mmCIF file with all atom_site columns, C-alpha atoms and ligand atoms in Angstrom:
data_model
loop_
_atom_site.group_PDB
_atom_site.id
_atom_site.type_symbol
_atom_site.label_atom_id
_atom_site.label_alt_id
_atom_site.label_comp_id
_atom_site.label_asym_id
_atom_site.label_entity_id
_atom_site.label_seq_id
_atom_site.pdbx_PDB_ins_code
_atom_site.Cartn_x
_atom_site.Cartn_y
_atom_site.Cartn_z
_atom_site.occupancy
_atom_site.B_iso_or_equiv
_atom_site.pdbx_formal_charge
_atom_site.auth_seq_id
_atom_site.auth_comp_id
_atom_site.auth_asym_id
_atom_site.auth_atom_id
_atom_site.pdbx_PDB_model_num
ATOM   1   C CA  . UNK A 1 1   ? 118.495 109.158 110.290 1.00 0.00 ? 1   UNK A CA  1
ATOM   2   C CA  . UNK A 1 2   ? 115.490 110.544 107.563 1.00 0.00 ? 2   UNK A CA  1
ATOM   3   C CA  . UNK A 1 3   ? 116.565 111.202 103.933 1.00 0.00 ? 3   UNK A CA  1
ATOM   4   C CA  . UNK A 1 4   ? 114.594 111.662 100.568 1.00 0.00 ? 4   UNK A CA  1
ATOM   5   C CA  . UNK A 1 5   ? 114.766 111.512 97.247  1.00 0.00 ? 5   UNK A CA  1
ATOM   6   C CA  . UNK A 1 6   ? 113.170 112.231 94.500  1.00 0.00 ? 6   UNK A CA  1
ATOM   7   C CA  . UNK A 1 7   ? 113.168 113.954 91.053  1.00 0.00 ? 7   UNK A CA  1
ATOM   8   C CA  . UNK A 1 8   ? 111.949 117.245 89.410  1.00 0.00 ? 8   UNK A CA  1
ATOM   9   C CA  . UNK A 1 9   ? 111.789 119.466 86.336  1.00 0.00 ? 9   UNK A CA  1
ATOM   10  C CA  . UNK A 1 10  ? 113.156 123.154 86.163  1.00 0.00 ? 10  UNK A CA  1
ATOM   11  C CA  . UNK A 1 11  ? 109.186 123.803 86.951  1.00 0.00 ? 11  UNK A CA  1
ATOM   12  C CA  . UNK A 1 12  ? 110.089 121.130 90.783  1.00 0.00 ? 12  UNK A CA  1
ATOM   13  C CA  . UNK A 1 13  ? 107.345 119.372 88.496  1.00 0.00 ? 13  UNK A CA  1
ATOM   14  C CA  . UNK A 1 14  ? 106.965 116.131 90.055  1.00 0.00 ? 14  UNK A CA  1
ATOM   15  C CA  . UNK A 1 15  ? 103.642 113.407 89.670  1.00 0.00 ? 15  UNK A CA  1
ATOM   16  C CA  . UNK A 1 16  ? 101.686 113.393 85.851  1.00 0.00 ? 16  UNK A CA  1
ATOM   17  C CA  . UNK A 1 17  ? 98.434  112.158 88.012  1.00 0.00 ? 17  UNK A CA  1
ATOM   18  C CA  . UNK A 1 18  ? 99.466  109.344 89.563  1.00 0.00 ? 18  UNK A CA  1
ATOM   19  C CA  . UNK A 1 19  ? 102.686 108.395 88.106  1.00 0.00 ? 19  UNK A CA  1
ATOM   20  C CA  . UNK A 1 20  ? 105.578 110.032 86.708  1.00 0.00 ? 20  UNK A CA  1
ATOM   21  C CA  . UNK A 1 21  ? 105.809 112.454 84.091  1.00 0.00 ? 21  UNK A CA  1
ATOM   22  C CA  . UNK A 1 22  ? 108.973 110.983 82.421  1.00 0.00 ? 22  UNK A CA  1
ATOM   23  C CA  . UNK A 1 23  ? 110.832 107.738 81.775  1.00 0.00 ? 23  UNK A CA  1
ATOM   24  C CA  . UNK A 1 24  ? 114.593 108.043 81.919  1.00 0.00 ? 24  UNK A CA  1
ATOM   25  C CA  . UNK A 1 25  ? 115.516 104.629 83.003  1.00 0.00 ? 25  UNK A CA  1
ATOM   26  C CA  . UNK A 1 26  ? 119.835 106.188 84.064  1.00 0.00 ? 26  UNK A CA  1
ATOM   27  C CA  . UNK A 1 27  ? 116.832 108.623 87.001  1.00 0.00 ? 27  UNK A CA  1
ATOM   28  C CA  . UNK A 1 28  ? 115.198 104.723 87.794  1.00 0.00 ? 28  UNK A CA  1
ATOM   29  C CA  . UNK A 1 29  ? 118.466 103.473 87.952  1.00 0.00 ? 29  UNK A CA  1
ATOM   30  C CA  . UNK A 1 30  ? 120.110 105.725 90.103  1.00 0.00 ? 30  UNK A CA  1
ATOM   31  C CA  . UNK A 1 31  ? 116.598 105.688 92.307  1.00 0.00 ? 31  UNK A CA  1
ATOM   32  C CA  . UNK A 1 32  ? 117.521 101.871 92.275  1.00 0.00 ? 32  UNK A CA  1
ATOM   33  C CA  . UNK A 1 33  ? 120.921 102.357 93.887  1.00 0.00 ? 33  UNK A CA  1
ATOM   34  C CA  . UNK A 1 34  ? 119.591 104.412 96.259  1.00 0.00 ? 34  UNK A CA  1
ATOM   35  C CA  . UNK A 1 35  ? 116.821 102.238 98.170  1.00 0.00 ? 35  UNK A CA  1
ATOM   36  C CA  . UNK A 1 36  ? 117.175 98.261  97.301  1.00 0.00 ? 36  UNK A CA  1
ATOM   37  C CA  . UNK A 1 37  ? 118.665 97.953  100.692 1.00 0.00 ? 37  UNK A CA  1
ATOM   38  C CA  . UNK A 1 38  ? 117.049 101.257 102.632 1.00 0.00 ? 38  UNK A CA  1
ATOM   39  C CA  . UNK A 1 39  ? 113.333 100.721 105.034 1.00 0.00 ? 39  UNK A CA  1
ATOM   40  C CA  . UNK A 1 40  ? 111.096 103.651 102.466 1.00 0.00 ? 40  UNK A CA  1
ATOM   41  C CA  . UNK A 1 41  ? 108.342 105.860 104.240 1.00 0.00 ? 41  UNK A CA  1
ATOM   42  C CA  . UNK A 1 42  ? 105.834 107.052 100.872 1.00 0.00 ? 42  UNK A CA  1
ATOM   43  C CA  . UNK A 1 43  ? 102.419 107.866 101.016 1.00 0.00 ? 43  UNK A CA  1
ATOM   44  C CA  . UNK A 1 44  ? 99.622  105.203 99.958  1.00 0.00 ? 44  UNK A CA  1
ATOM   45  C CA  . UNK A 1 45  ? 99.196  107.440 96.293  1.00 0.00 ? 45  UNK A CA  1
ATOM   46  C CA  . UNK A 1 46  ? 102.511 106.447 95.661  1.00 0.00 ? 46  UNK A CA  1
ATOM   47  C CA  . UNK A 1 47  ? 101.971 102.943 97.039  1.00 0.00 ? 47  UNK A CA  1
ATOM   48  C CA  . UNK A 1 48  ? 98.279  102.077 94.680  1.00 0.00 ? 48  UNK A CA  1
ATOM   49  C CA  . UNK A 1 49  ? 101.333 103.768 92.430  1.00 0.00 ? 49  UNK A CA  1
ATOM   50  C CA  . UNK A 1 50  ? 103.970 101.359 92.938  1.00 0.00 ? 50  UNK A CA  1
ATOM   51  C CA  . UNK A 1 51  ? 101.782 98.561  93.742  1.00 0.00 ? 51  UNK A CA  1
ATOM   52  C CA  . UNK A 1 52  ? 100.017 98.511  90.226  1.00 0.00 ? 52  UNK A CA  1
ATOM   53  C CA  . UNK A 1 53  ? 103.424 99.135  88.452  1.00 0.00 ? 53  UNK A CA  1
ATOM   54  C CA  . UNK A 1 54  ? 105.081 96.114  89.994  1.00 0.00 ? 54  UNK A CA  1
ATOM   55  C CA  . UNK A 1 55  ? 102.938 94.355  89.587  1.00 0.00 ? 55  UNK A CA  1
ATOM   56  C CA  . UNK A 1 56  ? 102.797 90.361  91.192  1.00 0.00 ? 56  UNK A CA  1
ATOM   57  C CA  . UNK A 1 57  ? 106.044 91.276  91.675  1.00 0.00 ? 57  UNK A CA  1
ATOM   58  C CA  . UNK A 1 58  ? 107.201 92.104  95.265  1.00 0.00 ? 58  UNK A CA  1
ATOM   59  C CA  . UNK A 1 59  ? 108.600 95.792  95.528  1.00 0.00 ? 59  UNK A CA  1
ATOM   60  C CA  . UNK A 1 60  ? 112.224 95.625  95.759  1.00 0.00 ? 60  UNK A CA  1
ATOM   61  C CA  . UNK A 1 61  ? 112.803 97.655  98.906  1.00 0.00 ? 61  UNK A CA  1
ATOM   62  C CA  . UNK A 1 62  ? 114.043 96.173  101.958 1.00 0.00 ? 62  UNK A CA  1
ATOM   63  C CA  . UNK A 1 63  ? 110.860 97.562  104.596 1.00 0.00 ? 63  UNK A CA  1
ATOM   64  C CA  . UNK A 1 64  ? 108.197 99.006  103.595 1.00 0.00 ? 64  UNK A CA  1
ATOM   65  C CA  . UNK A 1 65  ? 106.517 102.344 105.346 1.00 0.00 ? 65  UNK A CA  1
ATOM   66  C CA  . UNK A 1 66  ? 103.315 103.452 104.402 1.00 0.00 ? 66  UNK A CA  1
ATOM   67  C CA  . UNK A 1 67  ? 101.181 106.717 106.224 1.00 0.00 ? 67  UNK A CA  1
ATOM   68  C CA  . UNK A 1 68  ? 97.395  106.513 105.479 1.00 0.00 ? 68  UNK A CA  1
ATOM   69  C CA  . UNK A 1 69  ? 95.691  108.531 107.803 1.00 0.00 ? 69  UNK A CA  1
ATOM   70  C CA  . UNK A 1 70  ? 92.450  105.963 107.115 1.00 0.00 ? 70  UNK A CA  1
ATOM   71  C CA  . UNK A 1 71  ? 93.063  102.434 108.659 1.00 0.00 ? 71  UNK A CA  1
ATOM   72  C CA  . UNK A 1 72  ? 95.312  99.915  105.979 1.00 0.00 ? 72  UNK A CA  1
ATOM   73  C CA  . UNK A 1 73  ? 96.055  96.779  105.881 1.00 0.00 ? 73  UNK A CA  1
ATOM   74  C CA  . UNK A 1 74  ? 99.341  97.102  103.659 1.00 0.00 ? 74  UNK A CA  1
ATOM   75  C CA  . UNK A 1 75  ? 99.988  92.383  102.230 1.00 0.00 ? 75  UNK A CA  1
ATOM   76  C CA  . UNK A 1 76  ? 104.251 93.541  102.171 1.00 0.00 ? 76  UNK A CA  1
ATOM   77  C CA  . UNK A 1 77  ? 104.037 97.392  104.054 1.00 0.00 ? 77  UNK A CA  1
ATOM   78  C CA  . UNK A 1 78  ? 103.685 98.544  107.577 1.00 0.00 ? 78  UNK A CA  1
ATOM   79  C CA  . UNK A 1 79  ? 101.306 100.937 108.111 1.00 0.00 ? 79  UNK A CA  1
ATOM   80  C CA  . UNK A 1 80  ? 102.164 104.541 109.605 1.00 0.00 ? 80  UNK A CA  1
ATOM   81  C CA  . UNK A 1 81  ? 99.089  105.865 111.398 1.00 0.00 ? 81  UNK A CA  1
ATOM   82  C CA  . UNK A 1 82  ? 100.752 109.032 113.052 1.00 0.00 ? 82  UNK A CA  1
ATOM   83  C CA  . UNK A 1 83  ? 103.387 110.076 110.814 1.00 0.00 ? 83  UNK A CA  1
ATOM   84  C CA  . UNK A 1 84  ? 104.510 112.726 113.393 1.00 0.00 ? 84  UNK A CA  1
ATOM   85  C CA  . UNK A 1 85  ? 105.176 110.756 115.672 1.00 0.00 ? 85  UNK A CA  1
ATOM   86  C CA  . UNK A 1 86  ? 106.895 108.307 113.441 1.00 0.00 ? 86  UNK A CA  1
ATOM   87  C CA  . UNK A 1 87  ? 109.257 110.515 112.281 1.00 0.00 ? 87  UNK A CA  1
ATOM   88  C CA  . UNK A 1 88  ? 110.151 112.327 115.856 1.00 0.00 ? 88  UNK A CA  1
ATOM   89  C CA  . UNK A 1 89  ? 110.549 108.721 117.345 1.00 0.00 ? 89  UNK A CA  1
ATOM   90  C CA  . UNK A 1 90  ? 111.845 106.452 114.569 1.00 0.00 ? 90  UNK A CA  1
ATOM   91  C CA  . UNK A 1 91  ? 115.644 105.545 115.085 1.00 0.00 ? 91  UNK A CA  1
ATOM   92  C CA  . UNK A 1 92  ? 115.711 103.399 112.761 1.00 0.00 ? 92  UNK A CA  1
ATOM   93  C CA  . UNK A 1 93  ? 117.109 104.876 108.968 1.00 0.00 ? 93  UNK A CA  1
ATOM   94  C CA  . UNK A 1 94  ? 114.347 105.658 106.828 1.00 0.00 ? 94  UNK A CA  1
ATOM   95  C CA  . UNK A 1 95  ? 114.521 107.006 102.862 1.00 0.00 ? 95  UNK A CA  1
ATOM   96  C CA  . UNK A 1 96  ? 110.917 109.133 102.330 1.00 0.00 ? 96  UNK A CA  1
ATOM   97  C CA  . UNK A 1 97  ? 110.538 108.020 98.418  1.00 0.00 ? 97  UNK A CA  1
ATOM   98  C CA  . UNK A 1 98  ? 106.812 110.535 98.075  1.00 0.00 ? 98  UNK A CA  1
ATOM   99  C CA  . UNK A 1 99  ? 104.813 111.862 97.228  1.00 0.00 ? 99  UNK A CA  1
ATOM   100 C CA  . UNK A 1 100 ? 104.168 114.893 97.610  1.00 0.00 ? 100 UNK A CA  1
ATOM   101 C CA  . UNK A 1 101 ? 102.350 115.585 100.773 1.00 0.00 ? 101 UNK A CA  1
ATOM   102 C CA  . UNK A 1 102 ? 104.265 112.722 102.349 1.00 0.00 ? 102 UNK A CA  1
ATOM   103 C CA  . UNK A 1 103 ? 107.071 115.152 100.655 1.00 0.00 ? 103 UNK A CA  1
ATOM   104 C CA  . UNK A 1 104 ? 106.346 117.938 102.924 1.00 0.00 ? 104 UNK A CA  1
ATOM   105 C CA  . UNK A 1 105 ? 105.685 116.940 105.635 1.00 0.00 ? 105 UNK A CA  1
ATOM   106 C CA  . UNK A 1 106 ? 108.530 114.933 105.877 1.00 0.00 ? 106 UNK A CA  1
ATOM   107 C CA  . UNK A 1 107 ? 110.973 117.701 104.563 1.00 0.00 ? 107 UNK A CA  1
ATOM   108 C CA  . UNK A 1 108 ? 111.748 118.845 108.260 1.00 0.00 ? 108 UNK A CA  1
ATOM   109 C CA  . UNK A 1 109 ? 113.214 116.113 109.713 1.00 0.00 ? 109 UNK A CA  1
ATOM   110 C CA  . UNK A 1 110 ? 114.947 115.601 106.806 1.00 0.00 ? 110 UNK A CA  1
ATOM   111 C CA  . UNK A 1 111 ? 119.193 116.139 107.168 1.00 0.00 ? 111 UNK A CA  1
ATOM   112 C CA  . UNK A 1 112 ? 119.401 114.346 103.461 1.00 0.00 ? 112 UNK A CA  1
ATOM   113 C CA  . UNK A 1 113 ? 118.538 114.720 99.893  1.00 0.00 ? 113 UNK A CA  1
ATOM   114 C CA  . UNK A 1 114 ? 119.119 113.440 97.418  1.00 0.00 ? 114 UNK A CA  1
ATOM   115 C CA  . UNK A 1 115 ? 117.185 115.502 94.360  1.00 0.00 ? 115 UNK A CA  1
ATOM   116 C CA  . UNK A 1 116 ? 117.256 114.896 90.295  1.00 0.00 ? 116 UNK A CA  1
ATOM   117 C CA  . UNK A 1 117 ? 116.803 118.114 88.615  1.00 0.00 ? 117 UNK A CA  1
ATOM   118 C CA  . UNK A 1 118 ? 115.239 116.334 85.382  1.00 0.00 ? 118 UNK A CA  1
ATOM   119 C CA  . UNK A 1 119 ? 115.719 119.291 82.659  1.00 0.00 ? 119 UNK A CA  1
ATOM   120 C CA  . UNK A 1 120 ? 113.157 121.353 80.421  1.00 0.00 ? 120 UNK A CA  1
ATOM   121 C CA  . UNK A 1 121 ? 110.125 121.170 81.275  1.00 0.00 ? 121 UNK A CA  1
ATOM   122 C CA  . UNK A 1 122 ? 107.124 118.802 81.333  1.00 0.00 ? 122 UNK A CA  1
ATOM   123 C CA  . UNK A 1 123 ? 103.337 117.883 81.455  1.00 0.00 ? 123 UNK A CA  1
ATOM   124 C CA  . UNK A 1 124 ? 102.282 117.499 83.865  1.00 0.00 ? 124 UNK A CA  1
ATOM   125 C CA  . UNK A 1 125 ? 99.794  118.532 87.805  1.00 0.00 ? 125 UNK A CA  1
ATOM   126 C CA  . UNK A 1 126 ? 101.935 116.889 90.782  1.00 0.00 ? 126 UNK A CA  1
ATOM   127 C CA  . UNK A 1 127 ? 104.472 120.421 92.103  1.00 0.00 ? 127 UNK A CA  1
ATOM   128 C CA  . UNK A 1 128 ? 107.309 119.639 94.668  1.00 0.00 ? 128 UNK A CA  1
ATOM   129 C CA  . UNK A 1 129 ? 106.276 122.324 97.699  1.00 0.00 ? 129 UNK A CA  1
ATOM   130 C CA  . UNK A 1 130 ? 108.873 124.421 97.179  1.00 0.00 ? 130 UNK A CA  1
ATOM   131 C CA  . UNK A 1 131 ? 111.139 125.513 100.544 1.00 0.00 ? 131 UNK A CA  1
ATOM   132 C CA  . UNK A 1 132 ? 114.550 126.487 100.569 1.00 0.00 ? 132 UNK A CA  1
ATOM   133 C CA  . UNK A 1 133 ? 117.480 124.907 98.926  1.00 0.00 ? 133 UNK A CA  1
ATOM   134 C CA  . UNK A 1 134 ? 119.996 127.025 100.789 1.00 0.00 ? 134 UNK A CA  1
ATOM   135 C CA  . UNK A 1 135 ? 119.201 125.618 103.722 1.00 0.00 ? 135 UNK A CA  1
ATOM   136 C CA  . UNK A 1 136 ? 121.102 122.689 102.173 1.00 0.00 ? 136 UNK A CA  1
ATOM   137 C CA  . UNK A 1 137 ? 124.656 122.184 101.685 1.00 0.00 ? 137 UNK A CA  1
ATOM   138 C CA  . UNK A 1 138 ? 125.392 120.992 97.754  1.00 0.00 ? 138 UNK A CA  1
ATOM   139 C CA  . UNK A 1 139 ? 127.348 118.025 99.013  1.00 0.00 ? 139 UNK A CA  1
ATOM   140 C CA  . UNK A 1 140 ? 127.683 115.912 95.973  1.00 0.00 ? 140 UNK A CA  1
ATOM   141 C CA  . UNK A 1 141 ? 125.996 116.647 91.655  1.00 0.00 ? 141 UNK A CA  1
ATOM   142 C CA  . UNK A 1 142 ? 126.435 114.446 89.171  1.00 0.00 ? 142 UNK A CA  1
ATOM   143 C CA  . UNK A 1 143 ? 125.739 114.549 85.559  1.00 0.00 ? 143 UNK A CA  1
ATOM   144 C CA  . UNK A 1 144 ? 124.285 111.922 83.407  1.00 0.00 ? 144 UNK A CA  1
ATOM   145 C CA  . UNK A 1 145 ? 122.373 112.437 80.137  1.00 0.00 ? 145 UNK A CA  1
ATOM   146 C CA  . UNK A 1 146 ? 121.003 115.513 80.851  1.00 0.00 ? 146 UNK A CA  1
ATOM   147 C CA  . UNK A 1 147 ? 120.145 114.495 84.583  1.00 0.00 ? 147 UNK A CA  1
ATOM   148 C CA  . UNK A 1 148 ? 121.612 116.610 87.532  1.00 0.00 ? 148 UNK A CA  1
ATOM   149 C CA  . UNK A 1 149 ? 122.024 114.173 90.457  1.00 0.00 ? 149 UNK A CA  1
ATOM   150 C CA  . UNK A 1 150 ? 122.703 116.511 92.818  1.00 0.00 ? 150 UNK A CA  1
ATOM   151 C CA  . UNK A 1 151 ? 122.824 115.637 97.289  1.00 0.00 ? 151 UNK A CA  1
ATOM   152 C CA  . UNK A 1 152 ? 122.313 118.453 99.880  1.00 0.00 ? 152 UNK A CA  1
ATOM   153 C CA  . UNK A 1 153 ? 123.113 118.015 103.173 1.00 0.00 ? 153 UNK A CA  1
ATOM   154 C CA  . UNK A 1 154 ? 120.992 120.598 105.379 1.00 0.00 ? 154 UNK A CA  1
ATOM   155 C CA  . UNK A 1 155 ? 122.325 122.950 106.992 1.00 0.00 ? 155 UNK A CA  1
ATOM   156 C CA  . UNK A 1 156 ? 122.821 123.048 110.846 1.00 0.00 ? 156 UNK A CA  1
ATOM   157 C CA  . UNK A 1 157 ? 121.856 126.130 113.111 1.00 0.00 ? 157 UNK A CA  1
HETATM 158 N N1  . NAP B 2 .   ? 108.428 112.813 91.075  1.00 0.00 ? 201 NAP B N1  1
HETATM 159 C C1  . NAP B 2 .   ? 108.705 111.602 92.196  1.00 0.00 ? 201 NAP B C1  1
HETATM 160 O O1  . NAP B 2 .   ? 110.364 111.628 92.536  1.00 0.00 ? 201 NAP B O1  1
HETATM 161 C C2  . NAP B 2 .   ? 107.938 111.651 91.975  1.00 0.00 ? 201 NAP B C2  1
HETATM 162 C C3  . NAP B 2 .   ? 108.548 110.415 93.809  1.00 0.00 ? 201 NAP B C3  1
HETATM 163 C C4  . NAP B 2 .   ? 106.948 109.585 93.772  1.00 0.00 ? 201 NAP B C4  1
HETATM 164 C C5  . NAP B 2 .   ? 105.798 110.364 93.542  1.00 0.00 ? 201 NAP B C5  1
HETATM 165 N N2  . NAP B 2 .   ? 105.703 111.455 92.743  1.00 0.00 ? 201 NAP B N2  1
HETATM 166 C C6  . NAP B 2 .   ? 104.487 111.710 92.411  1.00 0.00 ? 201 NAP B C6  1
HETATM 167 O O2  . NAP B 2 .   ? 103.365 112.115 93.561  1.00 0.00 ? 201 NAP B O2  1
HETATM 168 C C7  . NAP B 2 .   ? 102.378 112.205 93.415  1.00 0.00 ? 201 NAP B C7  1
HETATM 169 C C8  . NAP B 2 .   ? 101.795 111.468 94.637  1.00 0.00 ? 201 NAP B C8  1
HETATM 170 O O3  . NAP B 2 .   ? 101.894 112.162 95.095  1.00 0.00 ? 201 NAP B O3  1
HETATM 171 P P1  . NAP B 2 .   ? 100.467 112.555 96.999  1.00 0.00 ? 201 NAP B P1  1
HETATM 172 O O4  . NAP B 2 .   ? 100.698 114.222 96.962  1.00 0.00 ? 201 NAP B O4  1
HETATM 173 O O5  . NAP B 2 .   ? 99.451  112.343 95.640  1.00 0.00 ? 201 NAP B O5  1
HETATM 174 O O6  . NAP B 2 .   ? 100.643 111.433 96.775  1.00 0.00 ? 201 NAP B O6  1
HETATM 175 P P2  . NAP B 2 .   ? 101.163 110.444 98.341  1.00 0.00 ? 201 NAP B P2  1
HETATM 176 O O7  . NAP B 2 .   ? 101.943 111.634 99.191  1.00 0.00 ? 201 NAP B O7  1
HETATM 177 O O8  . NAP B 2 .   ? 101.740 109.146 97.565  1.00 0.00 ? 201 NAP B O8  1
HETATM 178 O O9  . NAP B 2 .   ? 100.376 110.461 99.793  1.00 0.00 ? 201 NAP B O9  1
HETATM 179 C C9  . NAP B 2 .   ? 98.964  110.435 100.111 1.00 0.00 ? 201 NAP B C9  1
HETATM 180 C C10 . NAP B 2 .   ? 99.005  109.464 101.413 1.00 0.00 ? 201 NAP B C10 1
HETATM 181 O O10 . NAP B 2 .   ? 99.850  110.642 102.284 1.00 0.00 ? 201 NAP B O10 1
HETATM 182 C C11 . NAP B 2 .   ? 98.535  110.288 103.287 1.00 0.00 ? 201 NAP B C11 1
HETATM 183 N N3  . NAP B 2 .   ? 99.136  110.848 104.722 1.00 0.00 ? 201 NAP B N3  1
HETATM 184 C C12 . NAP B 2 .   ? 97.875  112.806 104.276 1.00 0.00 ? 201 NAP B C12 1
HETATM 185 N N4  . NAP B 2 .   ? 98.538  113.247 105.941 1.00 0.00 ? 201 NAP B N4  1
HETATM 186 C C13 . NAP B 2 .   ? 99.418  112.723 106.828 1.00 0.00 ? 201 NAP B C13 1
HETATM 187 C C14 . NAP B 2 .   ? 99.328  112.087 108.087 1.00 0.00 ? 201 NAP B C14 1
HETATM 188 N N5  . NAP B 2 .   ? 99.629  113.279 108.602 1.00 0.00 ? 201 NAP B N5  1
HETATM 189 N N6  . NAP B 2 .   ? 100.253 110.857 108.492 1.00 0.00 ? 201 NAP B N6  1
HETATM 190 C C15 . NAP B 2 .   ? 99.623  110.032 107.481 1.00 0.00 ? 201 NAP B C15 1
HETATM 191 N N7  . NAP B 2 .   ? 99.718  109.633 106.785 1.00 0.00 ? 201 NAP B N7  1
HETATM 192 C C16 . NAP B 2 .   ? 99.409  110.990 105.941 1.00 0.00 ? 201 NAP B C16 1
HETATM 193 C C17 . NAP B 2 .   ? 97.003  110.454 103.004 1.00 0.00 ? 201 NAP B C17 1
HETATM 194 O O11 . NAP B 2 .   ? 96.143  109.725 103.799 1.00 0.00 ? 201 NAP B O11 1
HETATM 195 P P3  . NAP B 2 .   ? 94.752  110.020 103.275 1.00 0.00 ? 201 NAP B P3  1
HETATM 196 O O12 . NAP B 2 .   ? 94.616  109.745 102.082 1.00 0.00 ? 201 NAP B O12 1
HETATM 197 O O13 . NAP B 2 .   ? 93.717  109.336 103.899 1.00 0.00 ? 201 NAP B O13 1
HETATM 198 O O14 . NAP B 2 .   ? 94.317  111.396 103.807 1.00 0.00 ? 201 NAP B O14 1
HETATM 199 C C18 . NAP B 2 .   ? 97.515  110.231 101.534 1.00 0.00 ? 201 NAP B C18 1
HETATM 200 O O15 . NAP B 2 .   ? 97.265  108.205 101.517 1.00 0.00 ? 201 NAP B O15 1
HETATM 201 C C19 . NAP B 2 .   ? 102.242 111.471 92.449  1.00 0.00 ? 201 NAP B C19 1
HETATM 202 O O16 . NAP B 2 .   ? 101.714 112.263 90.527  1.00 0.00 ? 201 NAP B O16 1
HETATM 203 C C20 . NAP B 2 .   ? 103.683 110.989 92.299  1.00 0.00 ? 201 NAP B C20 1
HETATM 204 O O17 . NAP B 2 .   ? 103.485 110.716 90.953  1.00 0.00 ? 201 NAP B O17 1
HETATM 205 C C21 . NAP B 2 .   ? 107.343 111.895 92.650  1.00 0.00 ? 201 NAP B C21 1
#
């Protein structure tokens, strides 16, 4: 199954250049709890951003796939050259962790969405691509320190 996880504010903002526009420890904690034992898929920009954040420490995921059109050699990750082929053919449970481009390309394949709604607006320049959230059913919602943690599942047609 393909799942996706992201945090966005009231304007669907998700990034400021190549970093998060905010620092919410509760959301980082939530993200870690959902991804630490997972096989994750991300774009090259998000991978580079995480690498500069973790510096020499290993990235905290069980298995890492990185999508990049250009040939790339990742010491700790598997290069995904053909994203659509990968999404169609994989039998693994995959958690998509960003960024904008990869979210947009993966959304049609995603069955479950973990969306953290960050209240208020923030400064930044990268937005989650608009889509119809009513195609999904809310299956869980918790509120903690101004963050709304939601889980949605695609309504099967
Ligand atoms: N708020 C959140 O939860 C959250 C989470 C993660 C990231 N973000 C934000 O998202 C932003 C980064 O997003 P981004 O869109 O710039 O970068 P990205 O999605 O991380 O990476 C884009 C990469 O995807 C590759 N790509 C595009 N189409 C492809 C295809 N069909 N097959 C394989 N690879 C393909 C591109 O390759 P080429 O370079 O070769 O074109 C590029 O390397 C940052 O601001 C970050 O902070 C926010």
